[in-house]
mmCIF file of C-alpha atoms in Angstrom:
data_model
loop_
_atom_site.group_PDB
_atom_site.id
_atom_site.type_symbol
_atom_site.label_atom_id
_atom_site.label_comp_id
_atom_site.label_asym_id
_atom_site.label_seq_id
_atom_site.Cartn_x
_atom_site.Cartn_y
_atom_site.Cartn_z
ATOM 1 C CA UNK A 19 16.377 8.751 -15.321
ATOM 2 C CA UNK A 20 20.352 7.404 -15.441
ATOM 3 C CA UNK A 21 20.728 3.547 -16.280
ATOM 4 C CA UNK A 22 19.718 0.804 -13.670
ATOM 5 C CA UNK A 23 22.986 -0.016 -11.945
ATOM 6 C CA UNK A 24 21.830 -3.830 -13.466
ATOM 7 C CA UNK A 25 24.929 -5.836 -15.250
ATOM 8 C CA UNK A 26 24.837 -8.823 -17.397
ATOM 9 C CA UNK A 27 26.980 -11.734 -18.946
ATOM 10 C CA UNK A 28 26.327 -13.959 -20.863
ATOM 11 C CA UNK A 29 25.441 -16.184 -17.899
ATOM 12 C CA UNK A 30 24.715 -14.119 -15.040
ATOM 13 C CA UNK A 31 23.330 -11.044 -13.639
ATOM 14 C CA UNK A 32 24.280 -8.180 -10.702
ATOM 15 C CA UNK A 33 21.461 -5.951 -9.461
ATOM 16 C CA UNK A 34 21.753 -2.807 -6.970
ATOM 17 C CA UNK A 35 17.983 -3.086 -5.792
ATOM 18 C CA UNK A 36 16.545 -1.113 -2.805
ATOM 19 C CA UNK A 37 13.004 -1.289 -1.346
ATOM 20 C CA UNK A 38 10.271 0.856 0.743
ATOM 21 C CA UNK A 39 8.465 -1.405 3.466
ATOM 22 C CA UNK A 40 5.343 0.303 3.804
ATOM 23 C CA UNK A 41 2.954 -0.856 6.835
ATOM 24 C CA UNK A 42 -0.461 0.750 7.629
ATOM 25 C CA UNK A 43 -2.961 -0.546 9.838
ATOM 26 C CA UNK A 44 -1.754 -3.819 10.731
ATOM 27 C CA UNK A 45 -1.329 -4.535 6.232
ATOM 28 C CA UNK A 46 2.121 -4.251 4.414
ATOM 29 C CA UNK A 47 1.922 -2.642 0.579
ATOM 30 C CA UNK A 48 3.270 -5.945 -1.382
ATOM 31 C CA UNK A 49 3.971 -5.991 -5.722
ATOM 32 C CA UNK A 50 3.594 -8.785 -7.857
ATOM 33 C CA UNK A 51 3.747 -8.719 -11.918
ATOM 34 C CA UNK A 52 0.150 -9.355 -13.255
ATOM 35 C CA UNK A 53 -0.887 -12.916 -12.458
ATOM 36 C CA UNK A 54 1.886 -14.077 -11.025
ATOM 37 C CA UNK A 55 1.688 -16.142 -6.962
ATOM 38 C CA UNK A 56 5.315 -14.147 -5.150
ATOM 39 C CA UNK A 57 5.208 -10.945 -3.993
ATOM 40 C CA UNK A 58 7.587 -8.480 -3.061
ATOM 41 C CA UNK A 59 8.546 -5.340 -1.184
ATOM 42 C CA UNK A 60 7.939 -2.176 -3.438
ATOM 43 C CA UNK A 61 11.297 -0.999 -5.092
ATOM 44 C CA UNK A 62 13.572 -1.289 -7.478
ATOM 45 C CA UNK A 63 16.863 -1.023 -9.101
ATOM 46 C CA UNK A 64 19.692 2.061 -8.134
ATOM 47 C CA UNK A 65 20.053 4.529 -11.127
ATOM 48 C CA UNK A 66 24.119 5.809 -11.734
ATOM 49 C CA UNK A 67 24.282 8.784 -9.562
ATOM 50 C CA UNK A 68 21.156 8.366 -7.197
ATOM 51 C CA UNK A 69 21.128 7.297 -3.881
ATOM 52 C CA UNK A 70 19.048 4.732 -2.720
ATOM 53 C CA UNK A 71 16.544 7.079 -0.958
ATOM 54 C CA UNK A 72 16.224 9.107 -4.271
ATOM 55 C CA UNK A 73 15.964 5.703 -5.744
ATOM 56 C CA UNK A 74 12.871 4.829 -3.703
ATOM 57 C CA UNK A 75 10.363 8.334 -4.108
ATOM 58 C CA UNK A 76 11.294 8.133 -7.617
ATOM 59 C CA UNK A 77 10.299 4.178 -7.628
ATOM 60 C CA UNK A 78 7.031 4.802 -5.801
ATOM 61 C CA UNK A 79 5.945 8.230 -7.801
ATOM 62 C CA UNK A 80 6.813 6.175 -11.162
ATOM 63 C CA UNK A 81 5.498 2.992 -10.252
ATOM 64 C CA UNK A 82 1.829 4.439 -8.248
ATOM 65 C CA UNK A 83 2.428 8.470 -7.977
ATOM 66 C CA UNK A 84 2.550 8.472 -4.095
ATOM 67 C CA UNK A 85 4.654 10.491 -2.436
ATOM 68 C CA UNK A 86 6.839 8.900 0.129
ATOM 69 C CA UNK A 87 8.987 9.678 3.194
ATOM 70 C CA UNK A 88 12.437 7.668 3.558
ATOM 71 C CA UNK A 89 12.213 6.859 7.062
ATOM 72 C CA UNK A 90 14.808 4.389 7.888
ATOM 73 C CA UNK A 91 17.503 1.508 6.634
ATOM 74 C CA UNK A 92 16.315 -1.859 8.443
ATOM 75 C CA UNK A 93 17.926 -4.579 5.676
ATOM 76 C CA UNK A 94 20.747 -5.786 3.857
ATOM 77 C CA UNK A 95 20.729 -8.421 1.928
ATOM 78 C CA UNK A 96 22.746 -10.268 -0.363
ATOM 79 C CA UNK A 97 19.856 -12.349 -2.876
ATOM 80 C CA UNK A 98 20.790 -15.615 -5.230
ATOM 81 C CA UNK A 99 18.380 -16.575 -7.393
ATOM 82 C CA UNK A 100 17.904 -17.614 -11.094
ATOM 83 C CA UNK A 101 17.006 -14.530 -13.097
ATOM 84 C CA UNK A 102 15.239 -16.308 -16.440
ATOM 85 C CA UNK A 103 18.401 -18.720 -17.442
ATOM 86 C CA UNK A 104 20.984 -16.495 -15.823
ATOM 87 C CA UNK A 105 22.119 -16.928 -12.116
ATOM 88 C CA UNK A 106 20.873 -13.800 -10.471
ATOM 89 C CA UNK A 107 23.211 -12.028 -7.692
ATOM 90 C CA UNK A 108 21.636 -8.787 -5.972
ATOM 91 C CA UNK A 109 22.382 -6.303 -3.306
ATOM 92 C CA UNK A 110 19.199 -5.475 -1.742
ATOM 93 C CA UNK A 111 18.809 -2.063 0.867
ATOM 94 C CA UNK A 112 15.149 -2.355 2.727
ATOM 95 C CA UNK A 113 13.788 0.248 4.240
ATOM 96 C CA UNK A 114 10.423 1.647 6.318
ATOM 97 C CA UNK A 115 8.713 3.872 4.271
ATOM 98 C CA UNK A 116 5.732 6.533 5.113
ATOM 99 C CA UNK A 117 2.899 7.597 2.320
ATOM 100 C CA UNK A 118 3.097 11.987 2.425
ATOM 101 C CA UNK A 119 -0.416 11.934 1.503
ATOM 102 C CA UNK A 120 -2.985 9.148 1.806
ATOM 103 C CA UNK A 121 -5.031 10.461 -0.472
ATOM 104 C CA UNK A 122 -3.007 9.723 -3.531
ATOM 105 C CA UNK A 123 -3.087 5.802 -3.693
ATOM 106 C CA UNK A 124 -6.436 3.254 -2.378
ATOM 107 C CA UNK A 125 -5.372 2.559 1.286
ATOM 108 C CA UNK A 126 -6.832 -1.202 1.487
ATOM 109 C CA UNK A 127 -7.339 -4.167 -1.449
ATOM 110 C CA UNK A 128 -5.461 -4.355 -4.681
ATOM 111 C CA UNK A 129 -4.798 -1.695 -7.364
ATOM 112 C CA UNK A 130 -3.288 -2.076 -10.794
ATOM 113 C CA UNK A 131 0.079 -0.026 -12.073
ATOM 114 C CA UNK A 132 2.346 -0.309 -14.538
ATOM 115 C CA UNK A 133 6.247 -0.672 -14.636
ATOM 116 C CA UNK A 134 8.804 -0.437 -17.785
ATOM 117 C CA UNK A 135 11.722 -3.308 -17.971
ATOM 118 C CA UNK A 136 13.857 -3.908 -20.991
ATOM 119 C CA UNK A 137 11.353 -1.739 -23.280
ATOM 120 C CA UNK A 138 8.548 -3.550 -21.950
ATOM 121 C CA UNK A 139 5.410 -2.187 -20.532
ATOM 122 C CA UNK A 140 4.782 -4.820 -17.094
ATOM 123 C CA UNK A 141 1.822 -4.944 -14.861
ATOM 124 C CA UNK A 142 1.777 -5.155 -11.735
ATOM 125 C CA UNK A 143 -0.454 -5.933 -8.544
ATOM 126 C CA UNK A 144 -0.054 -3.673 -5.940
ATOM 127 C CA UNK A 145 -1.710 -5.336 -3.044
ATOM 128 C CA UNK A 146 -1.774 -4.354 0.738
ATOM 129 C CA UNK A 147 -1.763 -7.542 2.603
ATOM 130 C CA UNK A 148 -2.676 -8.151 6.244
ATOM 131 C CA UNK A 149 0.622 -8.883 8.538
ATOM 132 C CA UNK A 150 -1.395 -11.882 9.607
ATOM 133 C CA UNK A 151 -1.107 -13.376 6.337
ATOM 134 C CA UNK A 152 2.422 -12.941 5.513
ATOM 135 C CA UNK A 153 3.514 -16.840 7.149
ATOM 136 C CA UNK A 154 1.061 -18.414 4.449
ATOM 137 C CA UNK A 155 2.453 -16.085 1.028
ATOM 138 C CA UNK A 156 5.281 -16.580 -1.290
ATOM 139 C CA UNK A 157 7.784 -13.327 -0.971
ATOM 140 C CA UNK A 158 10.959 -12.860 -2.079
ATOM 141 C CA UNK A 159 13.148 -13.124 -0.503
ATOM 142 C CA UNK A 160 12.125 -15.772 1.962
ATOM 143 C CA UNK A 161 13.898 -14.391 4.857
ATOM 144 C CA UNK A 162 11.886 -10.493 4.412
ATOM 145 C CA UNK A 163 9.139 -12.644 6.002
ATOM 146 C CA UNK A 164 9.717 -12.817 9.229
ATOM 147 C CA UNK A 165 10.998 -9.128 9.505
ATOM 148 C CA UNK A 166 7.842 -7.557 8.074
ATOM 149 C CA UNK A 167 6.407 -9.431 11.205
ATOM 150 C CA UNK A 168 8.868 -7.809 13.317
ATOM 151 C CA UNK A 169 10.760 -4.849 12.277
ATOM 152 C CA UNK A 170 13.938 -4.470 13.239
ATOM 153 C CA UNK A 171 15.016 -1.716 15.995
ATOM 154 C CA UNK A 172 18.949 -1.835 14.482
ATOM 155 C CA UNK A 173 20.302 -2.700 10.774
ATOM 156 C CA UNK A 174 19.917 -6.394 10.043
ATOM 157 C CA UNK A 175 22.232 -8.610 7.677
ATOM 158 C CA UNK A 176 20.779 -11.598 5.508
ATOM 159 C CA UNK A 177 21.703 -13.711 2.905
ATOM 160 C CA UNK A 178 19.092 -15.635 0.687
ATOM 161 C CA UNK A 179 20.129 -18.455 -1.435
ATOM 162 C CA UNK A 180 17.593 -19.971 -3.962
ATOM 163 C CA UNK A 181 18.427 -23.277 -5.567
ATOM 164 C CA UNK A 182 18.529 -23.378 -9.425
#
């Protein structure tokens, strides 16, 4: 694996992130670290030299070993948040995702994996939430709310500012 197209300053921080919006039977596959409240979409950050699709199966085989189909870019969004003590600005690519074989990851509740960031083993919660439920959960970025309700027939454009 190349190095995360991830910058930082002193200050501040640029991330090239893309995510695979999985839905299956009316739930949505969400991530959260270990005993944490937010979730978000399965992903993570663009490798020099891959695209974002490669980014994705490599994401989801590293992160749960499933196999996934690229199906489709339905997002992009522009993300401000604060990242630790630095101001966080990220380009974020969302797409719908498919599982190539539903035998390789539990297809209902929550499941455990593991992630490496900055040399540091992370686990996560990978949790498939009813659609239903979405309105009443934190997940980053706000605005992915309301399109995991509805996803969108053509490419949509947000921008999500969080308040420091």
């Amino acid at each position: 694996m190349g190095r995360d197209i991830l910058f930082k300053s002193e200050g501040d921080l640029f991330s090239y992130r893309v995510a695979g919006i999985l839905i299956r039977n009316e739930t949505v596959l969400l991530q959260r670290p270990a005993n944490d409240d937010g979730y978000a979409i399965p992903g993570g950050h663009v490798s020099f030299g891959e695209t974002s699709s490669e980014t994705l199966v490599r994401e989801f085989k590293e992160e749960i070993d499933a196999d996934i189909k690229v199906e489709r870019l339905i997002l992009v969004g522009e993300n401000f948040f604060p990242w630790g003590d630095r101001g966080c600005q990220q380009i974020s690519l969302y797409y719908t995702v498919s599982l190539c074989d539903e035998s390789q990851i539990p297809l209902d509740g929550t499941f455990r994996a593991m992630d490496e960031w900055g040399g540091q083993r992370v686990d996560l919660d990978f949790s498939w939430i009813l659609l239903s439920d979405i309105p009443d959960l934190m997940v980053y970025p706000i605005h992915i709310k309301k399109y995991l309700l509805t996803l969108p027939e053509h490419i949509q454009y947000f921008v999500y500012k969080e308040s420091e």
